[in-house]
Short mmCIF file of C-alpha atoms in Angstrom, two decimals:
data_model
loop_
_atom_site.label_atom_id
_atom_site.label_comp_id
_atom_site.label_asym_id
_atom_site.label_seq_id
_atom_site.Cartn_x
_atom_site.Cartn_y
_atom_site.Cartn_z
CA UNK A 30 0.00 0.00 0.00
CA UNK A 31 1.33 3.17 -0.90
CA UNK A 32 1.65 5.60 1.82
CA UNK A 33 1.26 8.81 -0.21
CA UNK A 34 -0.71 8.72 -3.31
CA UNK A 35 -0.54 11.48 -6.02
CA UNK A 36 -2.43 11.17 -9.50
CA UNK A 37 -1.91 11.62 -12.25
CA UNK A 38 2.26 10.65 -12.31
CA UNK A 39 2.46 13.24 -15.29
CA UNK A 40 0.47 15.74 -16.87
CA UNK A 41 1.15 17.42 -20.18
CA UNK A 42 -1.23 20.17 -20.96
CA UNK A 43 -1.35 23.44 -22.92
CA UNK A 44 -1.07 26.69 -22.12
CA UNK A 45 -4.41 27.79 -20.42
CA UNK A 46 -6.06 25.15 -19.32
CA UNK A 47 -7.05 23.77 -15.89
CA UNK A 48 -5.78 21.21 -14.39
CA UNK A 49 -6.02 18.96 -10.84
CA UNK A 50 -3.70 17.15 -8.88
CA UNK A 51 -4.94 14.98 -6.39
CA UNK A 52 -3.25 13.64 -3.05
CA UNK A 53 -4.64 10.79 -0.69
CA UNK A 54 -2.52 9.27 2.50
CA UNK A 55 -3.49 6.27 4.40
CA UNK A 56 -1.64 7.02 7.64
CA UNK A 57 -3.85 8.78 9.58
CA UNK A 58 -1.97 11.58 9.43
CA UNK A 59 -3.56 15.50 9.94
CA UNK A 60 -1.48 17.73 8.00
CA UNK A 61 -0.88 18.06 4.50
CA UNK A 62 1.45 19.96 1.75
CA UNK A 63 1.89 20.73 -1.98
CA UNK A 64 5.63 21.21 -2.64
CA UNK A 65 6.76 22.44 -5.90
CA UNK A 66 10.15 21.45 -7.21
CA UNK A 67 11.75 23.04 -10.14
CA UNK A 68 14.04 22.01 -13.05
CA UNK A 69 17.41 22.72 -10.41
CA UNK A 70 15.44 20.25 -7.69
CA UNK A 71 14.55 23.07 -5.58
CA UNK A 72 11.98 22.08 -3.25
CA UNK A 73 9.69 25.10 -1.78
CA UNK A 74 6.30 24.73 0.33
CA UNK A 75 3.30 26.14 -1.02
CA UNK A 76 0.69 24.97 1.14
CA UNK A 77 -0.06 23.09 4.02
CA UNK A 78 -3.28 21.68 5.75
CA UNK A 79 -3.93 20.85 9.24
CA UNK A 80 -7.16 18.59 10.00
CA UNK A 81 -8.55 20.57 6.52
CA UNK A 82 -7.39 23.85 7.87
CA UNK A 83 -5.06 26.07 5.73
CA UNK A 84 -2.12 26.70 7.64
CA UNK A 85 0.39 27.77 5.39
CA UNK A 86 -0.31 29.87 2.35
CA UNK A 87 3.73 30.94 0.95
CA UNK A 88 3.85 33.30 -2.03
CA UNK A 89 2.02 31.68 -5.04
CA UNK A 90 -0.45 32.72 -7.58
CA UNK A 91 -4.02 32.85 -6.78
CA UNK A 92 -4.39 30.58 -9.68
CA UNK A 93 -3.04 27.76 -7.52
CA UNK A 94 -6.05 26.77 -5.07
CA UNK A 95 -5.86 23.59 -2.99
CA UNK A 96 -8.84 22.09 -1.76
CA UNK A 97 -9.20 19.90 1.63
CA UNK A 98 -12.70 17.75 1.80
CA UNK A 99 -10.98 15.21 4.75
CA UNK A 100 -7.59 14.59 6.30
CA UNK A 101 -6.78 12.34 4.06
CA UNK A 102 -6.92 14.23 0.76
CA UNK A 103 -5.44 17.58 -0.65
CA UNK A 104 -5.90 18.65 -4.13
CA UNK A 105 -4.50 21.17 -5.82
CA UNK A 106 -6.36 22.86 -8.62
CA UNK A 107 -4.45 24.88 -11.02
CA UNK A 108 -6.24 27.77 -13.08
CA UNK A 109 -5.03 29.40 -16.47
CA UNK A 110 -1.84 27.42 -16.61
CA UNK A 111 1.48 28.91 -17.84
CA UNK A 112 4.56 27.52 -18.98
CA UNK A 113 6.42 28.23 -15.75
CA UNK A 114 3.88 25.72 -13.90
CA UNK A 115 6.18 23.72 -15.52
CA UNK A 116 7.78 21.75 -12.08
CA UNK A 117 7.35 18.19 -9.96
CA UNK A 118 4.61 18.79 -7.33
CA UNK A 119 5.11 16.56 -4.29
CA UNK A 120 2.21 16.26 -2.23
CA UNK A 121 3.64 15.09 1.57
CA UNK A 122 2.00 14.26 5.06
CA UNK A 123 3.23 14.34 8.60
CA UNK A 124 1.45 13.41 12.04
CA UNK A 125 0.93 16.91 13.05
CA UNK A 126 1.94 20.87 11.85
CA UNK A 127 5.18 21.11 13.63
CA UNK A 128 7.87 19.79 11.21
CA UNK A 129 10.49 19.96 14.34
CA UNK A 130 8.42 16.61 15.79
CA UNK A 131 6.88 15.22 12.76
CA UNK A 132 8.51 13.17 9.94
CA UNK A 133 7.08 14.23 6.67
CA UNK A 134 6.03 11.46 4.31
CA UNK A 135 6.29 12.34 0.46
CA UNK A 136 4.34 11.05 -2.52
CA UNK A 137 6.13 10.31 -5.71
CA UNK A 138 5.58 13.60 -7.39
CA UNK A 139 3.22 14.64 -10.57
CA UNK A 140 5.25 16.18 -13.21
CA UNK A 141 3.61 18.91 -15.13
CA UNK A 142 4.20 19.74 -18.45
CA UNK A 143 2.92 22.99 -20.10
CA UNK A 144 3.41 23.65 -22.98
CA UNK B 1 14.08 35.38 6.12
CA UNK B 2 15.00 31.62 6.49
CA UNK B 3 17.56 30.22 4.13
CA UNK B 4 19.57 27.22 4.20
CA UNK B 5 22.40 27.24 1.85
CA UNK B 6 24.13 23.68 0.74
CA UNK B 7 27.12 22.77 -0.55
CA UNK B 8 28.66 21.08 -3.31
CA UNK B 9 25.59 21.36 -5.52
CA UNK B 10 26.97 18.19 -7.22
CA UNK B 11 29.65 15.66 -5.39
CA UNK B 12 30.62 12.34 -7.59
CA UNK B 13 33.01 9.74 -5.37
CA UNK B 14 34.41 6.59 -6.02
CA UNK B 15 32.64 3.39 -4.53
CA UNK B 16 33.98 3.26 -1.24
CA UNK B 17 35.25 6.59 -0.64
CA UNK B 18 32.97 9.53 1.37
CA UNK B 19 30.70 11.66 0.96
CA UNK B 20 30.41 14.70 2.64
CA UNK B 21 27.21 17.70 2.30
CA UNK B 22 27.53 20.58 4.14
CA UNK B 23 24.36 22.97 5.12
CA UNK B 24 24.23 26.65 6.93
CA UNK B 25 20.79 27.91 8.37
CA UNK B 26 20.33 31.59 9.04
CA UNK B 27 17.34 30.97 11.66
CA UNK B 28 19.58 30.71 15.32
CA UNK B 29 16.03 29.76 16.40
CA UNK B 30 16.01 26.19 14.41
CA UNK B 31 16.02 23.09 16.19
CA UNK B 32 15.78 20.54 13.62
CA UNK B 33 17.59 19.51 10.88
CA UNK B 34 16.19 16.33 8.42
CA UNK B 35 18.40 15.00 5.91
CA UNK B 36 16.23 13.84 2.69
CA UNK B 37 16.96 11.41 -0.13
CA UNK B 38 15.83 11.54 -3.48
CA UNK B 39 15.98 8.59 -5.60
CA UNK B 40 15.67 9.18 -9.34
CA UNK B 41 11.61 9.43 -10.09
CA UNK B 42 10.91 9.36 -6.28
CA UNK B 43 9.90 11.47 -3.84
CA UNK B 44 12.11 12.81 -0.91
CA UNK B 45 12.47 10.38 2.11
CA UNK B 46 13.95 10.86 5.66
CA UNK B 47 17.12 9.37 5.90
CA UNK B 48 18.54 10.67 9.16
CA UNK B 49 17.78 13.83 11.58
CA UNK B 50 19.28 15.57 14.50
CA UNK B 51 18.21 18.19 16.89
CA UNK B 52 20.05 21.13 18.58
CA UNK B 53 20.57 19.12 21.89
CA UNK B 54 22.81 16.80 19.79
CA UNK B 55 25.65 17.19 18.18
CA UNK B 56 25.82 13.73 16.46
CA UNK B 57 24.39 10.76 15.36
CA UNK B 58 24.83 8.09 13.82
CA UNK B 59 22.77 5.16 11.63
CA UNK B 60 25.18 2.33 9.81
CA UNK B 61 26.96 4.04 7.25
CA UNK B 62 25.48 7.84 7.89
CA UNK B 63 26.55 10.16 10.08
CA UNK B 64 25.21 14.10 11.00
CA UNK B 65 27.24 16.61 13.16
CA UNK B 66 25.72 19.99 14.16
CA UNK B 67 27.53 23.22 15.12
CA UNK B 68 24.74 25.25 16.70
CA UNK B 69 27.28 28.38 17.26
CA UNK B 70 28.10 28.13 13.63
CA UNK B 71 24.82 27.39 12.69
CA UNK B 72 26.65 24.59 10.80
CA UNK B 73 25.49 21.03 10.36
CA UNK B 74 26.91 18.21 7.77
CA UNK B 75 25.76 14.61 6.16
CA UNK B 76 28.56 11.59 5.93
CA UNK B 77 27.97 9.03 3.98
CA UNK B 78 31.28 6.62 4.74
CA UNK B 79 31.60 3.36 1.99
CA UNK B 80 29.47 4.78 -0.33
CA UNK B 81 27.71 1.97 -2.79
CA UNK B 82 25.88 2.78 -6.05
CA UNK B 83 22.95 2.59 -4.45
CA UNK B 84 23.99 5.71 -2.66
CA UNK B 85 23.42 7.91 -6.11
CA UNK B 86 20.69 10.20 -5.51
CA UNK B 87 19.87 14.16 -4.63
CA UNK B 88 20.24 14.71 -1.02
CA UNK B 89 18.55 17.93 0.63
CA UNK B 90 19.69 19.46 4.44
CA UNK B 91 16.46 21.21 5.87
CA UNK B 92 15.58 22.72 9.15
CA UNK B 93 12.75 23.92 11.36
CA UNK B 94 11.68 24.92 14.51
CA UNK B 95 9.62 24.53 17.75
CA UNK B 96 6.37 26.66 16.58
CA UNK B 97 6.96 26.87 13.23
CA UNK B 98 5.62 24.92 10.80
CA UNK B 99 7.33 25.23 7.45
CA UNK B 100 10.69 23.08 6.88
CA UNK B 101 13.06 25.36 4.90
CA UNK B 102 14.99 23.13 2.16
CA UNK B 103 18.67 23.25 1.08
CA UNK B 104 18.86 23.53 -3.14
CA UNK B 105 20.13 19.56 -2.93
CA UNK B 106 23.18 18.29 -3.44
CA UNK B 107 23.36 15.54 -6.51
CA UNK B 108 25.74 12.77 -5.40
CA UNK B 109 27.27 10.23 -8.10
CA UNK B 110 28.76 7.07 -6.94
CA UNK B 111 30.97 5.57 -9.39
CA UNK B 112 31.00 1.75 -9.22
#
């Protein structure tokens, strides 16, 4: 069983269009995140969930609008898509909020194409 | 703001020899430091970790020092194997905060 599920594995799209990423974990964990890592590997947050409450909102377009309907699931919903969208988006889970107590669990990534 | 820099973006050893990845944090108020590895198609998975009341551990073949006053801490990998090939991020929080704030990876080739 895979602890971290994201679907699809890739998505190639064109410019403009709307896409979804979806995220489930079976660990009974309470907080989720959407990671974004570019073509140098960088790894940045972008959001985080805690028992289907926002909790961390960094810098990212408005067009980027993750959605929360349980504690096991986080989608991410991206509007209007442009060619810098172009990244790996890790969805990850952990216990609880505080990263300095709680091992964070990553899925296997969904990389995005735009084109 | 928080930054954690890492160093050598890129490290290729002989099987056998060591590795060593070296990380700096900016936040004096970070407690925690993960070490991540990323396998090729994969994503990120805990390796080792330390906090600030340590200033080493060890698991088998891995090894992580910290140097709070330096704000300093390092990954050894000692008889590396192929299987050891991967990116490898440093990362560190703290006690009331919840984002972890990544290194920009280090991609480590070991040649057979």
């Amino acid at each position: 069983d895979t602890a971290v599920s994201q679907t699809p594995k890739y998505l190639v799209t064109q410019m403009g269009n709307d896409k979804s990423i979806k995220c489930e974990q079976n660990l009974g964990h309470d907080t989720m995140y959407w990671y974004k890592q570019d073509s140098k590997k960088f790894l940045k947050i972008m959001f985080s969930y805690n028992n289907k409450e926002l909790i961390i909102n960094e810098t990212v377009p408005n067009r980027f609008s993750p959605k929360s309907p349980d504690k096991a699931h986080l989608n991410l919903h991206i509007n209007s898509l442009e060619l810098g969208d172009s990244a790996v988006y890790f969805c990850a889970s952990s216990q609880g909020p505080s990263p300095s107590k709680n091992i964070q669990y990553f899925g296997a990534g969904t990389r995005l194409s735009v084109l | 703001g928080e930054n954690v820099e890492q160093h050598p973006s890129t490290l290729s050893v002989q099987e056998g020899d060591s590795a060593v990845i070296k990380c700096t944090y900016s936040d004096s108020a970070s407690n925690y430091f993960p070490w991540y590895k990323q396998e090729l198609g994969k994503g990120p998975q805990l390796i080792i970790d330390i906090r600030s009341n340590v200033g080493e551990k060890k698991d088998q073949r891995i090894a992580v020092t910290l140097n709070k006053t330096a704000k300093h801490f390092s990954l050894h990998i000692t008889e590396t194997q192929p299987e050891d090939s991967a990116v490898y991020f440093c990362a560190a929080s703290k006690t009331g905060g919840f984002k972890t704030i990544f290194g920009a990876g280090t991609r480590l080739f070991v040649k057979a």
